Amino acid sequence: MKYSKLCEVYEKLESTSKGLEKTKILSEFLKEIENTPELIYLLQGKVFPDYDERESGISIQLAIKAISKATGIKEEIVIKEFKKLGDLGKAVEFLIEKKQQSTLFSQNLTTEKVMNNLRKLPELQGQGTVDNKVGLIVELLHSATPIEAKSIIRTVLSDMKVGVGSGLLRDSIVDFCLKPKNIEEKKQGAELVQTAYDITTDFAEVFEKTCKHKLQSIELSPGKPVKVMLFPKAKDIRDAFEIVGKPATFEFKYDGFRMMINKTNEGEIKIFTRRLDNVTNQFPDAVKYAKENINAKSFIIDCEAVGFNPKTKEYKPFQDISQRIKRKYDINILEKELPIELNIFDIIFYEGKSLIKTPFIERRKIIEKIIKQVPFKIKLAEQIITESEEEAEKFYERALEEGQEGLMVKNLQAPYKPGARVGYAVKLKPDANDFDLIITGAEYGTGKRAGWLTSFDVSCQDEGQLLEIGKVSTGLKEKPEQGLSFIDLTEKLKKLIIEEHGTHVLVKPEIVITVGYQNIQKSPSYSSGYALRFPRFKTLRPDRSKLDIATLDEIRNEAEKN
């Protein structure tokens, strides 16, 4: 397929903010790629499925270098246009329009050629890697029209600006493949497609199977990440019972981070976070505990990894051990200094069979049978089953006294719903007045804070869209040795800058933080319609992605309590 055809779709998508219009544009395009389903990745500015961790390794600086080489225009001029337009894609579009060299437009560019070149980027290693990567992009730009060049650069930087989230892709697949006749059929179709995607995290496979009416053939596969089941909040014990029913299971909610531990039929252990990141290498201790203490040939187990002090055996809060998630070096040292305990609370695949439709009470029996509990290595989540509010309250108090975050409350007959926040289970913790939110922009400081990003735009989510809800400027430290500092966060965010407007920058939405606040009020100043009063930075959440942040519904519910 000509790449120009896809670029026309990008232009149409960018020209409207209406979800229904975008869905129609997408579903019409799906007809063109029914026989090449992998091209669906390009609609989100990707070349691999969501679970695939490979990255292009192309920074804005390298993209600027590629544009300069392809056009023969000095890098300083490229940077100047970038700063003026705030979008490197628009900058290359303008520059190519202005200087149409004879070397440009040498041949018609195809989607296959774009995919092939961009898929080679993560494979390049060793001496000459930078030049070779730049060369692959230059090769594409030499054949690109101005609009194609804009899309290539945006794809390379994973910033398409066309507003295509997973919800819109799901709905377009439903419309094109299932052709629902009414709202009810569309709703049912969306649930089926969403479930399939949450299991596979691969839209190409979901698209292909939906069109062939083979969604039921999509199954869990150990060794491949799956989205974890998510839990909405309950107000109190009574509210929890009303949501999940009686009797219910009450489990400790641990202050750690989610791990999905996989064991394949070949005996290989793989560990994924709720972000779908493969952290097997970072946690050799967890691999060892799973191999030695879980008696099963194959499984996918859901658990919480909790840190503790190796000398005193006191449990540590999440932020004390979060550095292990991203660390690639000195793993053995961290393993000793920041040990973890695995608290197992669910299993969704066992001995070759999916358990997501198996009642929770039966899944619990399986982990009780196959887990050999060893203190400070691996154990079952502590739980009671009760229909008594009084007994549940006592268990809740005990959890808090022992330093846990609160409780998880679960329906005994509940299936496991990957990626969903449904009424099968809820979390219960004291009113902490905080949300997990994502940074979408920032402002440079002045005076002694000049050169640092010191005010951070934070957003919640609503049906795949990110909506601003405030600016956070307190809670960080002045000096790195005091804890997470403005300098630390500035270094992380500078790599993610996608637009600059004076002292304000927009960043790729990748960094999730926990934000405390006093209360919530309605506000026309932010796209969410709400504002956090006196927001304060509490901690980084490297284990979470934009799919895990607070929803607009959760914000609205908390606002109504004020």
PDB file of N, CA and C in Angstrom, residues 72-141:
ATOM      1  N   GLY A  72      19.585  18.432   3.607  1.00  0.00           N
ATOM      2  CA  GLY A  72      20.734  19.291   3.352  1.00  0.00           C
ATOM      3  C   GLY A  72      20.634  20.618   4.073  1.00  0.00           C
ATOM      4  N   ILE A  73      19.725  20.719   5.027  1.00  0.00           N
ATOM      5  CA  ILE A  73      19.519  21.948   5.805  1.00  0.00           C
ATOM      6  C   ILE A  73      20.236  21.805   7.147  1.00  0.00           C
ATOM      7  N   LYS A  74      20.917  22.848   7.570  1.00  0.00           N
ATOM      8  CA  LYS A  74      21.681  22.791   8.815  1.00  0.00           C
ATOM      9  C   LYS A  74      20.781  22.468  10.016  1.00  0.00           C
ATOM     10  N   GLU A  75      21.387  21.764  10.972  1.00  0.00           N
ATOM     11  CA  GLU A  75      20.633  21.369  12.168  1.00  0.00           C
ATOM     12  C   GLU A  75      20.090  22.569  12.929  1.00  0.00           C
ATOM     13  N   GLU A  76      20.834  23.668  12.941  1.00  0.00           N
ATOM     14  CA  GLU A  76      20.381  24.856  13.669  1.00  0.00           C
ATOM     15  C   GLU A  76      19.060  25.385  13.104  1.00  0.00           C
ATOM     16  N   ILE A  77      18.921  25.283  11.785  1.00  0.00           N
ATOM     17  CA  ILE A  77      17.694  25.758  11.146  1.00  0.00           C
ATOM     18  C   ILE A  77      16.534  24.809  11.463  1.00  0.00           C
ATOM     19  N   VAL A  78      16.832  23.506  11.466  1.00  0.00           N
ATOM     20  CA  VAL A  78      15.799  22.516  11.825  1.00  0.00           C
ATOM     21  C   VAL A  78      15.306  22.789  13.251  1.00  0.00           C
ATOM     22  N   ILE A  79      16.247  23.021  14.160  1.00  0.00           N
ATOM     23  CA  ILE A  79      15.900  23.301  15.563  1.00  0.00           C
ATOM     24  C   ILE A  79      15.074  24.581  15.677  1.00  0.00           C
ATOM     25  N   LYS A  80      15.472  25.587  14.901  1.00  0.00           N
ATOM     26  CA  LYS A  80      14.751  26.855  14.915  1.00  0.00           C
ATOM     27  C   LYS A  80      13.291  26.668  14.509  1.00  0.00           C
ATOM     28  N   GLU A  81      13.053  25.896  13.433  1.00  0.00           N
ATOM     29  CA  GLU A  81      11.685  25.642  12.974  1.00  0.00           C
ATOM     30  C   GLU A  81      10.917  24.782  13.977  1.00  0.00           C
ATOM     31  N   PHE A  82      11.630  23.858  14.593  1.00  0.00           N
ATOM     32  CA  PHE A  82      11.007  23.004  15.607  1.00  0.00           C
ATOM     33  C   PHE A  82      10.502  23.840  16.776  1.00  0.00           C
ATOM     34  N   LYS A  83      11.346  24.760  17.249  1.00  0.00           N
ATOM     35  CA  LYS A  83      10.943  25.608  18.372  1.00  0.00           C
ATOM     36  C   LYS A  83       9.791  26.539  17.986  1.00  0.00           C
ATOM     37  N   LYS A  84       9.803  26.999  16.741  1.00  0.00           N
ATOM     38  CA  LYS A  84       8.756  27.907  16.289  1.00  0.00           C
ATOM     39  C   LYS A  84       7.410  27.185  16.171  1.00  0.00           C
ATOM     40  N   LEU A  85       7.432  25.969  15.616  1.00  0.00           N
ATOM     41  CA  LEU A  85       6.186  25.225  15.361  1.00  0.00           C
ATOM     42  C   LEU A  85       5.790  24.318  16.527  1.00  0.00           C
ATOM     43  N   GLY A  86       6.766  23.973  17.384  1.00  0.00           N
ATOM     44  CA  GLY A  86       6.466  23.115  18.525  1.00  0.00           C
ATOM     45  C   GLY A  86       6.175  21.673  18.157  1.00  0.00           C
ATOM     46  N   ASP A  87       6.536  21.272  16.940  1.00  0.00           N
ATOM     47  CA  ASP A  87       6.225  19.926  16.447  1.00  0.00           C
ATOM     48  C   ASP A  87       7.265  19.601  15.377  1.00  0.00           C
ATOM     49  N   LEU A  88       8.121  18.623  15.658  1.00  0.00           N
ATOM     50  CA  LEU A  88       9.181  18.281  14.708  1.00  0.00           C
ATOM     51  C   LEU A  88       8.611  17.732  13.405  1.00  0.00           C
ATOM     52  N   GLY A  89       7.440  17.088  13.489  1.00  0.00           N
ATOM     53  CA  GLY A  89       6.788  16.605  12.275  1.00  0.00           C
ATOM     54  C   GLY A  89       6.412  17.758  11.352  1.00  0.00           C
ATOM     55  N   LYS A  90       5.808  18.790  11.923  1.00  0.00           N
ATOM     56  CA  LYS A  90       5.439  19.965  11.131  1.00  0.00           C
ATOM     57  C   LYS A  90       6.686  20.695  10.618  1.00  0.00           C
ATOM     58  N   ALA A  91       7.747  20.659  11.417  1.00  0.00           N
ATOM     59  CA  ALA A  91       8.991  21.319  11.012  1.00  0.00           C
ATOM     60  C   ALA A  91       9.561  20.667   9.757  1.00  0.00           C
ATOM     61  N   VAL A  92       9.616  19.331   9.721  1.00  0.00           N
ATOM     62  CA  VAL A  92      10.171  18.659   8.540  1.00  0.00           C
ATOM     63  C   VAL A  92       9.231  18.825   7.342  1.00  0.00           C
ATOM     64  N   GLU A  93       7.934  18.852   7.590  1.00  0.00           N
ATOM     65  CA  GLU A  93       6.977  19.094   6.503  1.00  0.00           C
ATOM     66  C   GLU A  93       7.248  20.453   5.867  1.00  0.00           C
ATOM     67  N   PHE A  94       7.436  21.478   6.695  1.00  0.00           N
ATOM     68  CA  PHE A  94       7.685  22.834   6.205  1.00  0.00           C
ATOM     69  C   PHE A  94       9.012  22.910   5.453  1.00  0.00           C
ATOM     70  N   LEU A  95      10.047  22.295   6.013  1.00  0.00           N
ATOM     71  CA  LEU A  95      11.375  22.395   5.411  1.00  0.00           C
ATOM     72  C   LEU A  95      11.450  21.686   4.070  1.00  0.00           C
ATOM     73  N   ILE A  96      10.780  20.546   3.959  1.00  0.00           N
ATOM     74  CA  ILE A  96      10.803  19.822   2.689  1.00  0.00           C
ATOM     75  C   ILE A  96       9.980  20.551   1.632  1.00  0.00           C
ATOM     76  N   GLU A  97       8.882  21.142   2.060  1.00  0.00           N
ATOM     77  CA  GLU A  97       8.101  21.952   1.123  1.00  0.00           C
ATOM     78  C   GLU A  97       8.940  23.124   0.608  1.00  0.00           C
ATOM     79  N   LYS A  98       9.733  23.697   1.501  1.00  0.00           N
ATOM     80  CA  LYS A  98      10.528  24.879   1.165  1.00  0.00           C
ATOM     81  C   LYS A  98      11.714  24.528   0.263  1.00  0.00           C
ATOM     82  N   LYS A  99      12.318  23.373   0.540  1.00  0.00           N
ATOM     83  CA  LYS A  99      13.505  22.990  -0.234  1.00  0.00           C
ATOM     84  C   LYS A  99      13.330  21.587  -0.779  1.00  0.00           C
ATOM     85  N   GLN A 100      12.719  21.474  -1.922  1.00  0.00           N
ATOM     86  CA  GLN A 100      12.465  20.171  -2.527  1.00  0.00           C
ATOM     87  C   GLN A 100      13.682  19.776  -3.354  1.00  0.00           C
ATOM     88  N   GLN A 101      14.626  19.087  -2.710  1.00  0.00           N
ATOM     89  CA  GLN A 101      15.861  18.675  -3.382  1.00  0.00           C
ATOM     90  C   GLN A 101      15.576  17.616  -4.434  1.00  0.00           C
ATOM     91  N   SER A 102      16.489  17.514  -5.351  1.00  0.00           N
ATOM     92  CA  SER A 102      16.342  16.492  -6.396  1.00  0.00           C
ATOM     93  C   SER A 102      16.441  15.093  -5.817  1.00  0.00           C
ATOM     94  N   THR A 103      17.109  14.979  -4.669  1.00  0.00           N
ATOM     95  CA  THR A 103      17.247  13.655  -4.047  1.00  0.00           C
ATOM     96  C   THR A 103      15.964  13.210  -3.357  1.00  0.00           C
ATOM     97  N   LEU A 104      15.042  14.161  -3.120  1.00  0.00           N
ATOM     98  CA  LEU A 104      13.797  13.813  -2.451  1.00  0.00           C
ATOM     99  C   LEU A 104      12.783  13.282  -3.453  1.00  0.00           C
ATOM    100  N   PHE A 105      11.795  12.523  -2.960  1.00  0.00           N
ATOM    101  CA  PHE A 105      10.705  11.980  -3.782  1.00  0.00           C
ATOM    102  C   PHE A 105      11.233  11.071  -4.904  1.00  0.00           C
ATOM    103  N   SER A 106      12.292  10.305  -4.620  1.00  0.00           N
ATOM    104  CA  SER A 106      12.880   9.473  -5.668  1.00  0.00           C
ATOM    105  C   SER A 106      12.015   8.281  -6.028  1.00  0.00           C
ATOM    106  N   GLN A 107      11.128   7.896  -5.128  1.00  0.00           N
ATOM    107  CA  GLN A 107      10.245   6.770  -5.440  1.00  0.00           C
ATOM    108  C   GLN A 107       9.013   6.841  -4.544  1.00  0.00           C
ATOM    109  N   ASN A 108       7.978   6.110  -4.944  1.00  0.00           N
ATOM    110  CA  ASN A 108       6.779   6.058  -4.114  1.00  0.00           C
ATOM    111  C   ASN A 108       7.068   5.250  -2.861  1.00  0.00           C
ATOM    112  N   LEU A 109       6.741   5.825  -1.726  1.00  0.00           N
ATOM    113  CA  LEU A 109       6.977   5.167  -0.448  1.00  0.00           C
ATOM    114  C   LEU A 109       5.797   4.257  -0.134  1.00  0.00           C
ATOM    115  N   THR A 110       6.080   3.055   0.408  1.00  0.00           N
ATOM    116  CA  THR A 110       5.015   2.125   0.788  1.00  0.00           C
ATOM    117  C   THR A 110       4.988   1.946   2.301  1.00  0.00           C
ATOM    118  N   THR A 111       3.840   1.527   2.806  1.00  0.00           N
ATOM    119  CA  THR A 111       3.721   1.263   4.242  1.00  0.00           C
ATOM    120  C   THR A 111       4.664   0.129   4.651  1.00  0.00           C
ATOM    121  N   GLU A 112       4.837  -0.838   3.744  1.00  0.00           N
ATOM    122  CA  GLU A 112       5.716  -1.965   4.049  1.00  0.00           C
ATOM    123  C   GLU A 112       7.163  -1.499   4.215  1.00  0.00           C
ATOM    124  N   LYS A 113       7.590  -0.566   3.353  1.00  0.00           N
ATOM    125  CA  LYS A 113       8.953  -0.043   3.442  1.00  0.00           C
ATOM    126  C   LYS A 113       9.149   0.713   4.760  1.00  0.00           C
ATOM    127  N   VAL A 114       8.157   1.511   5.137  1.00  0.00           N
ATOM    128  CA  VAL A 114       8.236   2.248   6.405  1.00  0.00           C
ATOM    129  C   VAL A 114       8.327   1.274   7.578  1.00  0.00           C
ATOM    130  N   MET A 115       7.455   0.274   7.584  1.00  0.00           N
ATOM    131  CA  MET A 115       7.468  -0.733   8.660  1.00  0.00           C
ATOM    132  C   MET A 115       8.829  -1.431   8.723  1.00  0.00           C
ATOM    133  N   ASN A 116       9.339  -1.857   7.563  1.00  0.00           N
ATOM    134  CA  ASN A 116      10.598  -2.609   7.538  1.00  0.00           C
ATOM    135  C   ASN A 116      11.755  -1.784   8.084  1.00  0.00           C
ATOM    136  N   ASN A 117      11.850  -0.524   7.634  1.00  0.00           N
ATOM    137  CA  ASN A 117      12.958   0.320   8.109  1.00  0.00           C
ATOM    138  C   ASN A 117      12.867   0.597   9.607  1.00  0.00           C
ATOM    139  N   LEU A 118      11.650   0.921  10.064  1.00  0.00           N
ATOM    140  CA  LEU A 118      11.497   1.256  11.484  1.00  0.00           C
ATOM    141  C   LEU A 118      11.667   0.033  12.376  1.00  0.00           C
ATOM    142  N   ARG A 119      11.337  -1.146  11.864  1.00  0.00           N
ATOM    143  CA  ARG A 119      11.524  -2.365  12.663  1.00  0.00           C
ATOM    144  C   ARG A 119      12.993  -2.771  12.772  1.00  0.00           C
ATOM    145  N   LYS A 120      13.808  -2.250  11.876  1.00  0.00           N
ATOM    146  CA  LYS A 120      15.243  -2.552  11.943  1.00  0.00           C
ATOM    147  C   LYS A 120      15.943  -1.736  13.031  1.00  0.00           C
ATOM    148  N   LEU A 121      15.350  -0.600  13.399  1.00  0.00           N
ATOM    149  CA  LEU A 121      16.014   0.314  14.335  1.00  0.00           C
ATOM    150  C   LEU A 121      16.421  -0.341  15.655  1.00  0.00           C
ATOM    151  N   PRO A 122      15.522  -1.096  16.336  1.00  0.00           N
ATOM    152  CA  PRO A 122      15.910  -1.688  17.623  1.00  0.00           C
ATOM    153  C   PRO A 122      16.974  -2.777  17.481  1.00  0.00           C
ATOM    154  N   GLU A 123      17.129  -3.318  16.279  1.00  0.00           N
ATOM    155  CA  GLU A 123      18.062  -4.434  16.079  1.00  0.00           C
ATOM    156  C   GLU A 123      19.506  -3.963  15.961  1.00  0.00           C
ATOM    157  N   LEU A 124      19.691  -2.688  15.611  1.00  0.00           N
ATOM    158  CA  LEU A 124      21.037  -2.174  15.385  1.00  0.00           C
ATOM    159  C   LEU A 124      21.782  -1.989  16.699  1.00  0.00           C
ATOM    160  N   GLN A 125      22.981  -2.539  16.771  1.00  0.00           N
ATOM    161  CA  GLN A 125      23.796  -2.442  17.980  1.00  0.00           C
ATOM    162  C   GLN A 125      25.261  -2.336  17.593  1.00  0.00           C
ATOM    163  N   GLY A 126      26.078  -1.931  18.560  1.00  0.00           N
ATOM    164  CA  GLY A 126      27.512  -1.892  18.334  1.00  0.00           C
ATOM    165  C   GLY A 126      27.991  -0.639  17.636  1.00  0.00           C
ATOM    166  N   GLN A 127      29.230  -0.731  17.135  1.00  0.00           N
ATOM    167  CA  GLN A 127      29.862   0.425  16.513  1.00  0.00           C
ATOM    168  C   GLN A 127      29.074   0.888  15.283  1.00  0.00           C
ATOM    169  N   GLY A 128      28.898   2.176  15.170  1.00  0.00           N
ATOM    170  CA  GLY A 128      28.199   2.733  14.011  1.00  0.00           C
ATOM    171  C   GLY A 128      26.691   2.693  14.121  1.00  0.00           C
ATOM    172  N   THR A 129      26.167   2.316  15.299  1.00  0.00           N
ATOM    173  CA  THR A 129      24.715   2.177  15.467  1.00  0.00           C
ATOM    174  C   THR A 129      23.982   3.485  15.167  1.00  0.00           C
ATOM    175  N   VAL A 130      24.479   4.592  15.729  1.00  0.00           N
ATOM    176  CA  VAL A 130      23.786   5.882  15.552  1.00  0.00           C
ATOM    177  C   VAL A 130      23.698   6.242  14.075  1.00  0.00           C
ATOM    178  N   ASP A 131      24.824   6.141  13.368  1.00  0.00           N
ATOM    179  CA  ASP A 131      24.819   6.490  11.940  1.00  0.00           C
ATOM    180  C   ASP A 131      23.908   5.572  11.146  1.00  0.00           C
ATOM    181  N   ASN A 132      23.890   4.301  11.498  1.00  0.00           N
ATOM    182  CA  ASN A 132      23.039   3.353  10.776  1.00  0.00           C
ATOM    183  C   ASN A 132      21.552   3.634  11.013  1.00  0.00           C
ATOM    184  N   LYS A 133      21.213   4.000  12.263  1.00  0.00           N
ATOM    185  CA  LYS A 133      19.823   4.337  12.566  1.00  0.00           C
ATOM    186  C   LYS A 133      19.391   5.590  11.812  1.00  0.00           C
ATOM    187  N   VAL A 134      20.241   6.594  11.862  1.00  0.00           N
ATOM    188  CA  VAL A 134      19.946   7.832  11.135  1.00  0.00           C
ATOM    189  C   VAL A 134      19.787   7.535   9.648  1.00  0.00           C
ATOM    190  N   GLY A 135      20.634   6.647   9.139  1.00  0.00           N
ATOM    191  CA  GLY A 135      20.580   6.283   7.718  1.00  0.00           C
ATOM    192  C   GLY A 135      19.252   5.675   7.305  1.00  0.00           C
ATOM    193  N   LEU A 136      18.689   4.845   8.167  1.00  0.00           N
ATOM    194  CA  LEU A 136      17.394   4.229   7.855  1.00  0.00           C
ATOM    195  C   LEU A 136      16.288   5.276   7.754  1.00  0.00           C
ATOM    196  N   ILE A 137      16.348   6.282   8.619  1.00  0.00           N
ATOM    197  CA  ILE A 137      15.332   7.347   8.581  1.00  0.00           C
ATOM    198  C   ILE A 137      15.548   8.245   7.371  1.00  0.00           C
ATOM    199  N   VAL A 138      16.816   8.561   7.107  1.00  0.00           N
ATOM    200  CA  VAL A 138      17.148   9.391   5.941  1.00  0.00           C
ATOM    201  C   VAL A 138      16.650   8.731   4.662  1.00  0.00           C
ATOM    202  N   GLU A 139      16.829   7.421   4.575  1.00  0.00           N
ATOM    203  CA  GLU A 139      16.374   6.683   3.392  1.00  0.00           C
ATOM    204  C   GLU A 139      14.872   6.874   3.164  1.00  0.00           C
ATOM    205  N   LEU A 140      14.095   6.849   4.253  1.00  0.00           N
ATOM    206  CA  LEU A 140      12.650   7.062   4.134  1.00  0.00           C
ATOM    207  C   LEU A 140      12.340   8.504   3.736  1.00  0.00           C
ATOM    208  N   LEU A 141      13.029   9.451   4.372  1.00  0.00           N
ATOM    209  CA  LEU A 141      12.769  10.864   4.089  1.00  0.00           C
ATOM    210  C   LEU A 141      13.124  11.225   2.650  1.00  0.00           C
TER     211      LEU A 141
END
